mmCIF file with all atom_site columns, C-alpha atoms and ligand atoms in Angstrom:
data_model
loop_
_atom_site.group_PDB
_atom_site.id
_atom_site.type_symbol
_atom_site.label_atom_id
_atom_site.label_alt_id
_atom_site.label_comp_id
_atom_site.label_asym_id
_atom_site.label_entity_id
_atom_site.label_seq_id
_atom_site.pdbx_PDB_ins_code
_atom_site.Cartn_x
_atom_site.Cartn_y
_atom_site.Cartn_z
_atom_site.occupancy
_atom_site.B_iso_or_equiv
_atom_site.pdbx_formal_charge
_atom_site.auth_seq_id
_atom_site.auth_comp_id
_atom_site.auth_asym_id
_atom_site.auth_atom_id
_atom_site.pdbx_PDB_model_num
ATOM   1   C CA  . MET A 1 1   ? -12.973 -18.598 43.390 1.00 83.00 ? 1   MET A CA  1
ATOM   2   C CA  . ALA A 1 2   ? -13.455 -16.539 40.380 1.00 93.00 ? 2   ALA A CA  1
ATOM   3   C CA  . ALA A 1 3   ? -16.178 -17.657 37.705 1.00 95.00 ? 3   ALA A CA  1
ATOM   4   C CA  . VAL A 1 4   ? -16.407 -17.380 33.893 1.00 97.00 ? 4   VAL A CA  1
ATOM   5   C CA  . VAL A 1 5   ? -19.441 -18.820 32.006 1.00 97.00 ? 5   VAL A CA  1
ATOM   6   C CA  . ILE A 1 6   ? -19.335 -19.657 28.727 1.00 97.00 ? 6   ILE A CA  1
ATOM   7   C CA  . ALA A 1 7   ? -22.259 -18.357 26.745 1.00 96.00 ? 7   ALA A CA  1
ATOM   8   C CA  . SER A 1 8   ? -23.092 -21.299 24.445 1.00 93.00 ? 8   SER A CA  1
ATOM   9   C CA  . LYS A 1 9   ? -25.192 -24.296 24.449 1.00 88.00 ? 9   LYS A CA  1
ATOM   10  C CA  . ASN A 1 10  ? -22.988 -26.124 21.822 1.00 91.00 ? 10  ASN A CA  1
ATOM   11  C CA  . LYS A 1 11  ? -21.557 -28.810 24.033 1.00 92.00 ? 11  LYS A CA  1
ATOM   12  C CA  . ASN A 1 12  ? -18.558 -29.175 21.853 1.00 91.00 ? 12  ASN A CA  1
ATOM   13  C CA  . LYS A 1 13  ? -17.559 -25.621 21.892 1.00 92.00 ? 13  LYS A CA  1
ATOM   14  C CA  . VAL A 1 14  ? -17.933 -25.672 26.048 1.00 95.00 ? 14  VAL A CA  1
ATOM   15  C CA  . ARG A 1 15  ? -15.667 -28.918 25.778 1.00 93.00 ? 15  ARG A CA  1
ATOM   16  C CA  . GLU A 1 16  ? -13.102 -27.128 23.878 1.00 92.00 ? 16  GLU A CA  1
ATOM   17  C CA  . ILE A 1 17  ? -13.223 -23.910 25.555 1.00 94.00 ? 17  ILE A CA  1
ATOM   18  C CA  . LYS A 1 18  ? -13.014 -25.772 29.101 1.00 94.00 ? 18  LYS A CA  1
ATOM   19  C CA  . GLN A 1 19  ? -10.044 -27.822 27.986 1.00 91.00 ? 19  GLN A CA  1
ATOM   20  C CA  . LEU A 1 20  ? -8.555  -24.352 26.972 1.00 91.00 ? 20  LEU A CA  1
ATOM   21  C CA  . LEU A 1 21  ? -9.234  -22.599 30.339 1.00 93.00 ? 21  LEU A CA  1
ATOM   22  C CA  . SER A 1 22  ? -8.552  -25.464 32.664 1.00 91.00 ? 22  SER A CA  1
ATOM   23  C CA  . GLY A 1 23  ? -4.969  -24.224 33.596 1.00 87.00 ? 23  GLY A CA  1
ATOM   24  C CA  . GLU A 1 24  ? -6.488  -20.910 35.264 1.00 86.00 ? 24  GLU A CA  1
ATOM   25  C CA  . ALA A 1 25  ? -7.091  -20.150 38.549 1.00 88.00 ? 25  ALA A CA  1
ATOM   26  C CA  . LEU A 1 26  ? -11.041 -19.906 37.472 1.00 93.00 ? 26  LEU A CA  1
ATOM   27  C CA  . GLU A 1 27  ? -14.283 -21.763 37.932 1.00 95.00 ? 27  GLU A CA  1
ATOM   28  C CA  . VAL A 1 28  ? -15.509 -22.037 34.147 1.00 96.00 ? 28  VAL A CA  1
ATOM   29  C CA  . LEU A 1 29  ? -19.443 -22.733 34.186 1.00 96.00 ? 29  LEU A CA  1
ATOM   30  C CA  . SER A 1 30  ? -21.790 -23.087 31.073 1.00 95.00 ? 30  SER A CA  1
ATOM   31  C CA  . LEU A 1 31  ? -25.162 -22.401 30.307 1.00 95.00 ? 31  LEU A CA  1
ATOM   32  C CA  . GLU A 1 32  ? -25.917 -25.832 31.560 1.00 93.00 ? 32  GLU A CA  1
ATOM   33  C CA  . ASP A 1 33  ? -25.153 -24.412 35.139 1.00 94.00 ? 33  ASP A CA  1
ATOM   34  C CA  . PHE A 1 34  ? -28.360 -21.918 34.960 1.00 94.00 ? 34  PHE A CA  1
ATOM   35  C CA  . SER A 1 35  ? -31.901 -22.559 34.167 1.00 93.00 ? 35  SER A CA  1
ATOM   36  C CA  . GLY A 1 36  ? -33.909 -19.919 32.164 1.00 94.00 ? 36  GLY A CA  1
ATOM   37  C CA  . ALA A 1 37  ? -30.690 -18.592 30.075 1.00 94.00 ? 37  ALA A CA  1
ATOM   38  C CA  . PRO A 1 38  ? -32.023 -16.310 27.190 1.00 94.00 ? 38  PRO A CA  1
ATOM   39  C CA  . ASP A 1 39  ? -31.758 -17.599 23.691 1.00 91.00 ? 39  ASP A CA  1
ATOM   40  C CA  . VAL A 1 40  ? -29.804 -14.965 21.756 1.00 93.00 ? 40  VAL A CA  1
ATOM   41  C CA  . VAL A 1 41  ? -30.805 -14.220 18.279 1.00 93.00 ? 41  VAL A CA  1
ATOM   42  C CA  . GLU A 1 42  ? -27.506 -14.320 16.213 1.00 92.00 ? 42  GLU A CA  1
ATOM   43  C CA  . ASP A 1 43  ? -28.281 -11.637 13.776 1.00 94.00 ? 43  ASP A CA  1
ATOM   44  C CA  . GLY A 1 44  ? -25.154 -9.818  13.508 1.00 94.00 ? 44  GLY A CA  1
ATOM   45  C CA  . SER A 1 45  ? -23.190 -9.240  10.154 1.00 95.00 ? 45  SER A CA  1
ATOM   46  C CA  . THR A 1 46  ? -19.677 -10.517 11.828 1.00 97.00 ? 46  THR A CA  1
ATOM   47  C CA  . PHE A 1 47  ? -18.820 -12.946 14.096 1.00 98.00 ? 47  PHE A CA  1
ATOM   48  C CA  . ALA A 1 48  ? -17.503 -10.351 16.568 1.00 98.00 ? 48  ALA A CA  1
ATOM   49  C CA  . ASP A 1 49  ? -21.053 -8.802  16.849 1.00 97.00 ? 49  ASP A CA  1
ATOM   50  C CA  . ASN A 1 50  ? -22.581 -12.034 17.344 1.00 97.00 ? 50  ASN A CA  1
ATOM   51  C CA  . ALA A 1 51  ? -19.971 -13.038 20.221 1.00 98.00 ? 51  ALA A CA  1
ATOM   52  C CA  . LEU A 1 52  ? -20.548 -9.547  21.956 1.00 98.00 ? 52  LEU A CA  1
ATOM   53  C CA  . LYS A 1 53  ? -24.147 -9.923  21.649 1.00 97.00 ? 53  LYS A CA  1
ATOM   54  C CA  . LYS A 1 54  ? -24.075 -13.403 23.201 1.00 97.00 ? 54  LYS A CA  1
ATOM   55  C CA  . ALA A 1 55  ? -21.494 -12.534 26.067 1.00 97.00 ? 55  ALA A CA  1
ATOM   56  C CA  . LYS A 1 56  ? -23.401 -9.086  26.951 1.00 97.00 ? 56  LYS A CA  1
ATOM   57  C CA  . ALA A 1 57  ? -26.661 -11.004 27.370 1.00 97.00 ? 57  ALA A CA  1
ATOM   58  C CA  . ILE A 1 58  ? -25.165 -13.769 29.582 1.00 97.00 ? 58  ILE A CA  1
ATOM   59  C CA  . ALA A 1 59  ? -22.995 -11.452 31.738 1.00 97.00 ? 59  ALA A CA  1
ATOM   60  C CA  . ARG A 1 60  ? -26.322 -9.514  32.458 1.00 97.00 ? 60  ARG A CA  1
ATOM   61  C CA  . PHE A 1 61  ? -28.369 -12.785 33.086 1.00 97.00 ? 61  PHE A CA  1
ATOM   62  C CA  . THR A 1 62  ? -25.878 -14.215 35.366 1.00 97.00 ? 62  THR A CA  1
ATOM   63  C CA  . GLY A 1 63  ? -24.052 -11.298 36.884 1.00 96.00 ? 63  GLY A CA  1
ATOM   64  C CA  . LEU A 1 64  ? -20.771 -13.171 35.849 1.00 96.00 ? 64  LEU A CA  1
ATOM   65  C CA  . THR A 1 65  ? -18.038 -12.760 33.917 1.00 97.00 ? 65  THR A CA  1
ATOM   66  C CA  . ALA A 1 66  ? -19.057 -14.199 30.321 1.00 97.00 ? 66  ALA A CA  1
ATOM   67  C CA  . LEU A 1 67  ? -17.182 -15.396 27.031 1.00 98.00 ? 67  LEU A CA  1
ATOM   68  C CA  . ALA A 1 68  ? -18.679 -16.209 24.241 1.00 97.00 ? 68  ALA A CA  1
ATOM   69  C CA  . ASP A 1 69  ? -17.619 -17.800 20.992 1.00 97.00 ? 69  ASP A CA  1
ATOM   70  C CA  . ASP A 1 70  ? -18.958 -17.106 17.257 1.00 97.00 ? 70  ASP A CA  1
ATOM   71  C CA  . SER A 1 71  ? -17.316 -18.808 14.836 1.00 97.00 ? 71  SER A CA  1
ATOM   72  C CA  . GLY A 1 72  ? -17.795 -20.390 11.456 1.00 98.00 ? 72  GLY A CA  1
ATOM   73  C CA  . LEU A 1 73  ? -16.177 -21.591 8.105  1.00 98.00 ? 73  LEU A CA  1
ATOM   74  C CA  . GLU A 1 74  ? -15.529 -19.199 5.279  1.00 98.00 ? 74  GLU A CA  1
ATOM   75  C CA  . VAL A 1 75  ? -14.982 -20.916 1.515  1.00 98.00 ? 75  VAL A CA  1
ATOM   76  C CA  . ASP A 1 76  ? -13.288 -18.705 -1.042 1.00 98.00 ? 76  ASP A CA  1
ATOM   77  C CA  . TYR A 1 77  ? -15.024 -20.406 -3.607 1.00 98.00 ? 77  TYR A CA  1
ATOM   78  C CA  . LEU A 1 78  ? -18.455 -19.713 -2.160 1.00 98.00 ? 78  LEU A CA  1
ATOM   79  C CA  . LYS A 1 79  ? -17.312 -15.764 -1.732 1.00 98.00 ? 79  LYS A CA  1
ATOM   80  C CA  . GLY A 1 80  ? -16.759 -16.489 2.306  1.00 98.00 ? 80  GLY A CA  1
ATOM   81  C CA  . GLN A 1 81  ? -20.041 -18.709 2.658  1.00 98.00 ? 81  GLN A CA  1
ATOM   82  C CA  . PRO A 1 82  ? -21.149 -19.818 4.674  1.00 98.00 ? 82  PRO A CA  1
ATOM   83  C CA  . GLY A 1 83  ? -19.541 -17.521 7.168  1.00 98.00 ? 83  GLY A CA  1
ATOM   84  C CA  . VAL A 1 84  ? -21.787 -16.343 10.043 1.00 97.00 ? 84  VAL A CA  1
ATOM   85  C CA  . TYR A 1 85  ? -24.515 -18.774 8.772  1.00 97.00 ? 85  TYR A CA  1
ATOM   86  C CA  . SER A 1 86  ? -22.356 -21.614 9.236  1.00 97.00 ? 86  SER A CA  1
ATOM   87  C CA  . ALA A 1 87  ? -24.691 -23.615 11.931 1.00 96.00 ? 87  ALA A CA  1
ATOM   88  C CA  . ARG A 1 88  ? -27.815 -22.865 9.610  1.00 96.00 ? 88  ARG A CA  1
ATOM   89  C CA  . PHE A 1 89  ? -26.334 -23.367 6.248  1.00 98.00 ? 89  PHE A CA  1
ATOM   90  C CA  . ALA A 1 90  ? -28.599 -26.041 5.017  1.00 98.00 ? 90  ALA A CA  1
ATOM   91  C CA  . GLY A 1 91  ? -31.654 -24.207 7.230  1.00 97.00 ? 91  GLY A CA  1
ATOM   92  C CA  . ILE A 1 92  ? -32.521 -23.089 10.491 1.00 94.00 ? 92  ILE A CA  1
ATOM   93  C CA  . SER A 1 93  ? -32.287 -26.313 12.377 1.00 94.00 ? 93  SER A CA  1
ATOM   94  C CA  . ALA A 1 94  ? -29.865 -28.211 10.046 1.00 97.00 ? 94  ALA A CA  1
ATOM   95  C CA  . THR A 1 95  ? -27.757 -31.021 11.199 1.00 98.00 ? 95  THR A CA  1
ATOM   96  C CA  . ASP A 1 96  ? -23.989 -31.059 10.892 1.00 97.00 ? 96  ASP A CA  1
ATOM   97  C CA  . GLY A 1 97  ? -24.622 -33.857 8.187  1.00 98.00 ? 97  GLY A CA  1
ATOM   98  C CA  . GLU A 1 98  ? -26.976 -31.674 6.313  1.00 98.00 ? 98  GLU A CA  1
ATOM   99  C CA  . ASN A 1 99  ? -24.516 -28.382 6.299  1.00 98.00 ? 99  ASN A CA  1
ATOM   100 C CA  . ASN A 1 100 ? -21.701 -30.791 5.119  1.00 98.00 ? 100 ASN A CA  1
ATOM   101 C CA  . ALA A 1 101 ? -23.614 -32.161 2.402  1.00 98.00 ? 101 ALA A CA  1
ATOM   102 C CA  . LYS A 1 102 ? -24.938 -28.728 1.239  1.00 98.00 ? 102 LYS A CA  1
ATOM   103 C CA  . LEU A 1 103 ? -21.196 -27.762 1.276  1.00 98.00 ? 103 LEU A CA  1
ATOM   104 C CA  . LEU A 1 104 ? -20.305 -30.900 -0.905 1.00 98.00 ? 104 LEU A CA  1
ATOM   105 C CA  . LYS A 1 105 ? -22.580 -30.256 -3.463 1.00 98.00 ? 105 LYS A CA  1
ATOM   106 C CA  . LEU A 1 106 ? -21.825 -26.619 -4.007 1.00 98.00 ? 106 LEU A CA  1
ATOM   107 C CA  . MET A 1 107 ? -17.887 -27.678 -4.087 1.00 98.00 ? 107 MET A CA  1
ATOM   108 C CA  . GLU A 1 108 ? -18.673 -30.400 -6.491 1.00 98.00 ? 108 GLU A CA  1
ATOM   109 C CA  . GLY A 1 109 ? -16.045 -30.517 -9.527 1.00 98.00 ? 109 GLY A CA  1
ATOM   110 C CA  . VAL A 1 110 ? -14.020 -27.619 -7.919 1.00 98.00 ? 110 VAL A CA  1
ATOM   111 C CA  . PRO A 1 111 ? -10.464 -28.331 -8.342 1.00 98.00 ? 111 PRO A CA  1
ATOM   112 C CA  . ARG A 1 112 ? -8.216  -28.842 -5.051 1.00 97.00 ? 112 ARG A CA  1
ATOM   113 C CA  . GLU A 1 113 ? -6.384  -25.218 -5.706 1.00 98.00 ? 113 GLU A CA  1
ATOM   114 C CA  . GLN A 1 114 ? -9.829  -23.323 -5.397 1.00 98.00 ? 114 GLN A CA  1
ATOM   115 C CA  . ARG A 1 115 ? -10.826 -25.364 -2.443 1.00 98.00 ? 115 ARG A CA  1
ATOM   116 C CA  . THR A 1 116 ? -9.276  -23.040 0.162  1.00 98.00 ? 116 THR A CA  1
ATOM   117 C CA  . ALA A 1 117 ? -11.133 -22.103 3.329  1.00 98.00 ? 117 ALA A CA  1
ATOM   118 C CA  . ARG A 1 118 ? -10.819 -21.066 6.755  1.00 98.00 ? 118 ARG A CA  1
ATOM   119 C CA  . PHE A 1 119 ? -12.436 -21.396 10.340 1.00 98.00 ? 119 PHE A CA  1
ATOM   120 C CA  . ARG A 1 120 ? -12.720 -18.018 12.033 1.00 98.00 ? 120 ARG A CA  1
ATOM   121 C CA  . CYS A 1 121 ? -13.433 -17.422 15.741 1.00 98.00 ? 121 CYS A CA  1
ATOM   122 C CA  . SER A 1 122 ? -14.258 -14.516 17.625 1.00 98.00 ? 122 SER A CA  1
ATOM   123 C CA  . ILE A 1 123 ? -14.063 -14.361 21.447 1.00 98.00 ? 123 ILE A CA  1
ATOM   124 C CA  . ALA A 1 124 ? -16.023 -11.977 23.242 1.00 98.00 ? 124 ALA A CA  1
ATOM   125 C CA  . LEU A 1 125 ? -15.348 -11.272 26.916 1.00 98.00 ? 125 LEU A CA  1
ATOM   126 C CA  . VAL A 1 126 ? -17.595 -8.992  28.849 1.00 98.00 ? 126 VAL A CA  1
ATOM   127 C CA  . SER A 1 127 ? -16.768 -8.619  32.727 1.00 96.00 ? 127 SER A CA  1
ATOM   128 C CA  . ARG A 1 128 ? -19.219 -8.756  35.613 1.00 94.00 ? 128 ARG A CA  1
ATOM   129 C CA  . PHE A 1 129 ? -18.567 -4.683  35.555 1.00 93.00 ? 129 PHE A CA  1
ATOM   130 C CA  . GLY A 1 130 ? -19.027 -4.275  32.124 1.00 92.00 ? 130 GLY A CA  1
ATOM   131 C CA  . LEU A 1 131 ? -15.520 -4.191  30.688 1.00 96.00 ? 131 LEU A CA  1
ATOM   132 C CA  . ILE A 1 132 ? -15.406 -5.579  27.024 1.00 97.00 ? 132 ILE A CA  1
ATOM   133 C CA  . GLU A 1 133 ? -12.867 -7.345  24.911 1.00 98.00 ? 133 GLU A CA  1
ATOM   134 C CA  . CYS A 1 134 ? -13.023 -9.192  21.367 1.00 98.00 ? 134 CYS A CA  1
ATOM   135 C CA  . ILE A 1 135 ? -10.636 -11.312 20.005 1.00 98.00 ? 135 ILE A CA  1
ATOM   136 C CA  . ASP A 1 136 ? -10.298 -13.105 16.730 1.00 98.00 ? 136 ASP A CA  1
ATOM   137 C CA  . GLY A 1 137 ? -8.261  -16.207 15.369 1.00 98.00 ? 137 GLY A CA  1
ATOM   138 C CA  . THR A 1 138 ? -8.106  -17.955 12.116 1.00 98.00 ? 138 THR A CA  1
ATOM   139 C CA  . CYS A 1 139 ? -7.268  -21.385 10.651 1.00 98.00 ? 139 CYS A CA  1
ATOM   140 C CA  . GLU A 1 140 ? -6.631  -22.170 7.127  1.00 98.00 ? 140 GLU A CA  1
ATOM   141 C CA  . GLY A 1 141 ? -7.410  -25.075 5.195  1.00 98.00 ? 141 GLY A CA  1
ATOM   142 C CA  . LEU A 1 142 ? -9.063  -27.136 2.260  1.00 98.00 ? 142 LEU A CA  1
ATOM   143 C CA  . ILE A 1 143 ? -12.454 -28.404 1.698  1.00 98.00 ? 143 ILE A CA  1
ATOM   144 C CA  . LEU A 1 144 ? -12.272 -32.240 0.920  1.00 98.00 ? 144 LEU A CA  1
ATOM   145 C CA  . THR A 1 145 ? -14.562 -33.802 -1.488 1.00 98.00 ? 145 THR A CA  1
ATOM   146 C CA  . GLU A 1 146 ? -15.664 -36.381 0.928  1.00 98.00 ? 146 GLU A CA  1
ATOM   147 C CA  . GLU A 1 147 ? -15.789 -36.457 4.885  1.00 98.00 ? 147 GLU A CA  1
ATOM   148 C CA  . LYS A 1 148 ? -13.117 -37.899 6.890  1.00 98.00 ? 148 LYS A CA  1
ATOM   149 C CA  . GLY A 1 149 ? -12.607 -38.792 10.395 1.00 98.00 ? 149 GLY A CA  1
ATOM   150 C CA  . THR A 1 150 ? -15.328 -38.986 13.268 1.00 97.00 ? 150 THR A CA  1
ATOM   151 C CA  . GLY A 1 151 ? -13.982 -36.579 15.917 1.00 96.00 ? 151 GLY A CA  1
ATOM   152 C CA  . GLY A 1 152 ? -14.814 -32.991 16.637 1.00 94.00 ? 152 GLY A CA  1
ATOM   153 C CA  . PHE A 1 153 ? -17.944 -31.189 15.184 1.00 96.00 ? 153 PHE A CA  1
ATOM   154 C CA  . GLY A 1 154 ? -19.411 -29.257 12.654 1.00 98.00 ? 154 GLY A CA  1
ATOM   155 C CA  . TYR A 1 155 ? -17.564 -29.246 9.048  1.00 98.00 ? 155 TYR A CA  1
ATOM   156 C CA  . ASP A 1 156 ? -14.320 -30.648 10.803 1.00 98.00 ? 156 ASP A CA  1
ATOM   157 C CA  . PRO A 1 157 ? -14.629 -33.959 8.845  1.00 98.00 ? 157 PRO A CA  1
ATOM   158 C CA  . LEU A 1 158 ? -14.192 -31.898 5.476  1.00 98.00 ? 158 LEU A CA  1
ATOM   159 C CA  . PHE A 1 159 ? -11.452 -29.430 6.596  1.00 98.00 ? 159 PHE A CA  1
ATOM   160 C CA  . LEU A 1 160 ? -8.091  -30.489 5.690  1.00 98.00 ? 160 LEU A CA  1
ATOM   161 C CA  . VAL A 1 161 ? -5.092  -29.004 7.601  1.00 98.00 ? 161 VAL A CA  1
ATOM   162 C CA  . PRO A 1 162 ? -2.750  -29.334 4.685  1.00 97.00 ? 162 PRO A CA  1
ATOM   163 C CA  . ASP A 1 163 ? 0.427   -29.416 6.723  1.00 97.00 ? 163 ASP A CA  1
ATOM   164 C CA  . LEU A 1 164 ? -0.542  -32.244 8.716  1.00 97.00 ? 164 LEU A CA  1
ATOM   165 C CA  . ARG A 1 165 ? -2.583  -33.968 5.925  1.00 98.00 ? 165 ARG A CA  1
ATOM   166 C CA  . LEU A 1 166 ? -5.387  -34.853 8.373  1.00 98.00 ? 166 LEU A CA  1
ATOM   167 C CA  . THR A 1 167 ? -8.960  -32.945 8.956  1.00 98.00 ? 167 THR A CA  1
ATOM   168 C CA  . PHE A 1 168 ? -10.093 -31.378 12.085 1.00 98.00 ? 168 PHE A CA  1
ATOM   169 C CA  . ALA A 1 169 ? -12.110 -34.459 12.505 1.00 98.00 ? 169 ALA A CA  1
ATOM   170 C CA  . GLU A 1 170 ? -9.071  -36.790 12.306 1.00 98.00 ? 170 GLU A CA  1
ATOM   171 C CA  . LEU A 1 171 ? -7.404  -34.757 15.580 1.00 98.00 ? 171 LEU A CA  1
ATOM   172 C CA  . SER A 1 172 ? -7.688  -35.356 19.668 1.00 95.00 ? 172 SER A CA  1
ATOM   173 C CA  . ASP A 1 173 ? -9.449  -32.342 21.016 1.00 92.00 ? 173 ASP A CA  1
ATOM   174 C CA  . GLY A 1 174 ? -5.925  -31.145 22.525 1.00 93.00 ? 174 GLY A CA  1
ATOM   175 C CA  . ASP A 1 175 ? -4.409  -31.242 18.789 1.00 96.00 ? 175 ASP A CA  1
ATOM   176 C CA  . LYS A 1 176 ? -7.261  -29.543 17.292 1.00 96.00 ? 176 LYS A CA  1
ATOM   177 C CA  . ASN A 1 177 ? -6.917  -26.964 20.165 1.00 94.00 ? 177 ASN A CA  1
ATOM   178 C CA  . ARG A 1 178 ? -3.059  -26.246 19.559 1.00 96.00 ? 178 ARG A CA  1
ATOM   179 C CA  . ILE A 1 179 ? -3.785  -25.168 15.940 1.00 98.00 ? 179 ILE A CA  1
ATOM   180 C CA  . SER A 1 180 ? -7.662  -24.091 15.686 1.00 97.00 ? 180 SER A CA  1
ATOM   181 C CA  . HIS A 1 181 ? -9.074  -20.706 15.401 1.00 98.00 ? 181 HIS A CA  1
ATOM   182 C CA  . ARG A 1 182 ? -10.742 -21.450 18.640 1.00 96.00 ? 182 ARG A CA  1
ATOM   183 C CA  . GLY A 1 183 ? -7.523  -22.219 20.492 1.00 96.00 ? 183 GLY A CA  1
ATOM   184 C CA  . LYS A 1 184 ? -5.784  -19.116 18.863 1.00 97.00 ? 184 LYS A CA  1
ATOM   185 C CA  . ALA A 1 185 ? -8.314  -16.896 19.644 1.00 97.00 ? 185 ALA A CA  1
ATOM   186 C CA  . LEU A 1 186 ? -8.544  -18.177 23.399 1.00 95.00 ? 186 LEU A CA  1
ATOM   187 C CA  . ARG A 1 187 ? -4.843  -18.014 23.956 1.00 95.00 ? 187 ARG A CA  1
ATOM   188 C CA  . ALA A 1 188 ? -5.019  -14.668 22.740 1.00 97.00 ? 188 ALA A CA  1
ATOM   189 C CA  . ALA A 1 189 ? -7.745  -13.778 25.420 1.00 96.00 ? 189 ALA A CA  1
ATOM   190 C CA  . LEU A 1 190 ? -5.894  -15.420 28.291 1.00 94.00 ? 190 LEU A CA  1
ATOM   191 C CA  . PRO A 1 191 ? -3.753  -12.449 29.058 1.00 95.00 ? 191 PRO A CA  1
ATOM   192 C CA  . VAL A 1 192 ? -6.706  -10.377 29.122 1.00 95.00 ? 192 VAL A CA  1
ATOM   193 C CA  . ILE A 1 193 ? -8.599  -12.958 31.709 1.00 94.00 ? 193 ILE A CA  1
ATOM   194 C CA  . GLN A 1 194 ? -5.486  -12.707 33.571 1.00 93.00 ? 194 GLN A CA  1
ATOM   195 C CA  . ARG A 1 195 ? -5.555  -9.120  33.631 1.00 95.00 ? 195 ARG A CA  1
ATOM   196 C CA  . TRP A 1 196 ? -9.031  -8.534  34.892 1.00 95.00 ? 196 TRP A CA  1
ATOM   197 C CA  . LEU A 1 197 ? -8.306  -11.380 37.303 1.00 93.00 ? 197 LEU A CA  1
ATOM   198 C CA  . ASP A 1 198 ? -5.640  -9.347  38.894 1.00 92.00 ? 198 ASP A CA  1
ATOM   199 C CA  . ALA A 1 199 ? -7.836  -6.163  38.798 1.00 92.00 ? 199 ALA A CA  1
ATOM   200 C CA  . GLY A 1 200 ? -10.658 -7.984  40.605 1.00 90.00 ? 200 GLY A CA  1
ATOM   201 C CA  . GLN A 1 201 ? -13.003 -7.400  37.494 1.00 89.00 ? 201 GLN A CA  1
ATOM   202 C CA  . ILE A 1 202 ? -13.454 -11.118 37.772 1.00 89.00 ? 202 ILE A CA  1
HETATM 203 P P1  . IMP B 2 .   ? -22.368 -20.543 16.367 1.00 53.64 ? 1   IMP B P1  1
HETATM 204 O O1  . IMP B 2 .   ? -22.508 -21.294 17.212 1.00 53.64 ? 1   IMP B O1  1
HETATM 205 O O2  . IMP B 2 .   ? -23.082 -19.494 15.502 1.00 53.64 ? 1   IMP B O2  1
HETATM 206 O O3  . IMP B 2 .   ? -20.870 -19.694 16.678 1.00 53.64 ? 1   IMP B O3  1
HETATM 207 O O4  . IMP B 2 .   ? -22.257 -21.573 15.056 1.00 53.64 ? 1   IMP B O4  1
HETATM 208 C C1  . IMP B 2 .   ? -20.791 -22.409 14.830 1.00 53.64 ? 1   IMP B C1  1
HETATM 209 C C2  . IMP B 2 .   ? -21.303 -22.770 13.431 1.00 53.64 ? 1   IMP B C2  1
HETATM 210 O O5  . IMP B 2 .   ? -20.046 -22.900 12.706 1.00 53.64 ? 1   IMP B O5  1
HETATM 211 C C3  . IMP B 2 .   ? -21.231 -24.325 13.974 1.00 53.64 ? 1   IMP B C3  1
HETATM 212 O O6  . IMP B 2 .   ? -22.211 -25.136 14.101 1.00 53.64 ? 1   IMP B O6  1
HETATM 213 C C4  . IMP B 2 .   ? -20.209 -24.974 12.798 1.00 53.64 ? 1   IMP B C4  1
HETATM 214 O O7  . IMP B 2 .   ? -20.900 -25.351 12.111 1.00 53.64 ? 1   IMP B O7  1
HETATM 215 C C5  . IMP B 2 .   ? -19.241 -24.162 12.541 1.00 53.64 ? 1   IMP B C5  1
HETATM 216 N N1  . IMP B 2 .   ? -18.107 -24.286 13.258 1.00 53.64 ? 1   IMP B N1  1
HETATM 217 C C6  . IMP B 2 .   ? -17.421 -23.180 14.322 1.00 53.64 ? 1   IMP B C6  1
HETATM 218 N N2  . IMP B 2 .   ? -16.447 -23.769 14.677 1.00 53.64 ? 1   IMP B N2  1
HETATM 219 C C7  . IMP B 2 .   ? -16.257 -25.028 14.231 1.00 53.64 ? 1   IMP B C7  1
HETATM 220 C C8  . IMP B 2 .   ? -15.309 -26.007 14.609 1.00 53.64 ? 1   IMP B C8  1
HETATM 221 O O8  . IMP B 2 .   ? -14.302 -25.737 15.439 1.00 53.64 ? 1   IMP B O8  1
HETATM 222 N N3  . IMP B 2 .   ? -15.354 -27.150 13.674 1.00 53.64 ? 1   IMP B N3  1
HETATM 223 C C9  . IMP B 2 .   ? -16.312 -27.525 12.966 1.00 53.64 ? 1   IMP B C9  1
HETATM 224 N N4  . IMP B 2 .   ? -17.074 -26.495 12.437 1.00 53.64 ? 1   IMP B N4  1
HETATM 225 C C10 . IMP B 2 .   ? -17.400 -25.441 13.380 1.00 53.64 ? 1   IMP B C10 1
#
C-alpha cells in the first residue's frame, strides 16, 4: 500500500492527523516508525517555511512521501505572538502549562473584545519524487482568562470557540478536527494526496 510519513514527534498532532487521514487508502506512518530521524531546526519566519523544511528533510530521510504540520497561535493584542514561537513561548523546553501561564500573564486585564486570536496551520507535502504542496488553515477564537477543559494539548484550554462557547480542550478529537486549523488544512490537502496517489507519486 502507498505510504505517507507524518514528519512530527508531537504525539497529539500525530493522533489528530492520523484520524483525519483514516479514510484514505494509505499507510500512515510517523517518526515513531523510524529510528534516527533528523531533528529539524524550526528557524523559518513563517509556518509554511518550517513545515516545508520538516517535510523535505523527512522525505529525504525516509525515501517516502512526507507530510509536515507547523502550527501555532496568533494573539491580536500581542501583535501576532507567540506565532512561530508557540511551542517555546516561555523558553526552549517550556511545557504547555508554562506557555499558557505566560500567555495568561501577558493578557491580564485585557478586555474580552481585545482577546481575539487564531490558530494557524501550514501543512507541507513533499512526495517521494520531489513534488511539493503547501496548504494553510485557520481557526478564529478568543483567549480566556483561565484554563477550561482537559482534552487536546498546547493552548487548547485557553482557546474559546465563540460559536460553541467551548474551548478546544472541551472538544473530542473528532469535533476539534471538524473546525480546527489543522482539520481545515488537512481536508484541503486531501485532493492533493488523492491526485498524487492516482499519479503514482506516493
Ligand atoms: P510546532 O510543533 O513547532 O508546529 O509547534 C506547535 C505549537 O503550537 C504547539 O506546541 C502548541 O503550543 C501550539 N499549537 C499548535 N496547534 C495547536 C492546537 O491544535 N492546539 C493547541 N496548541 C497548538
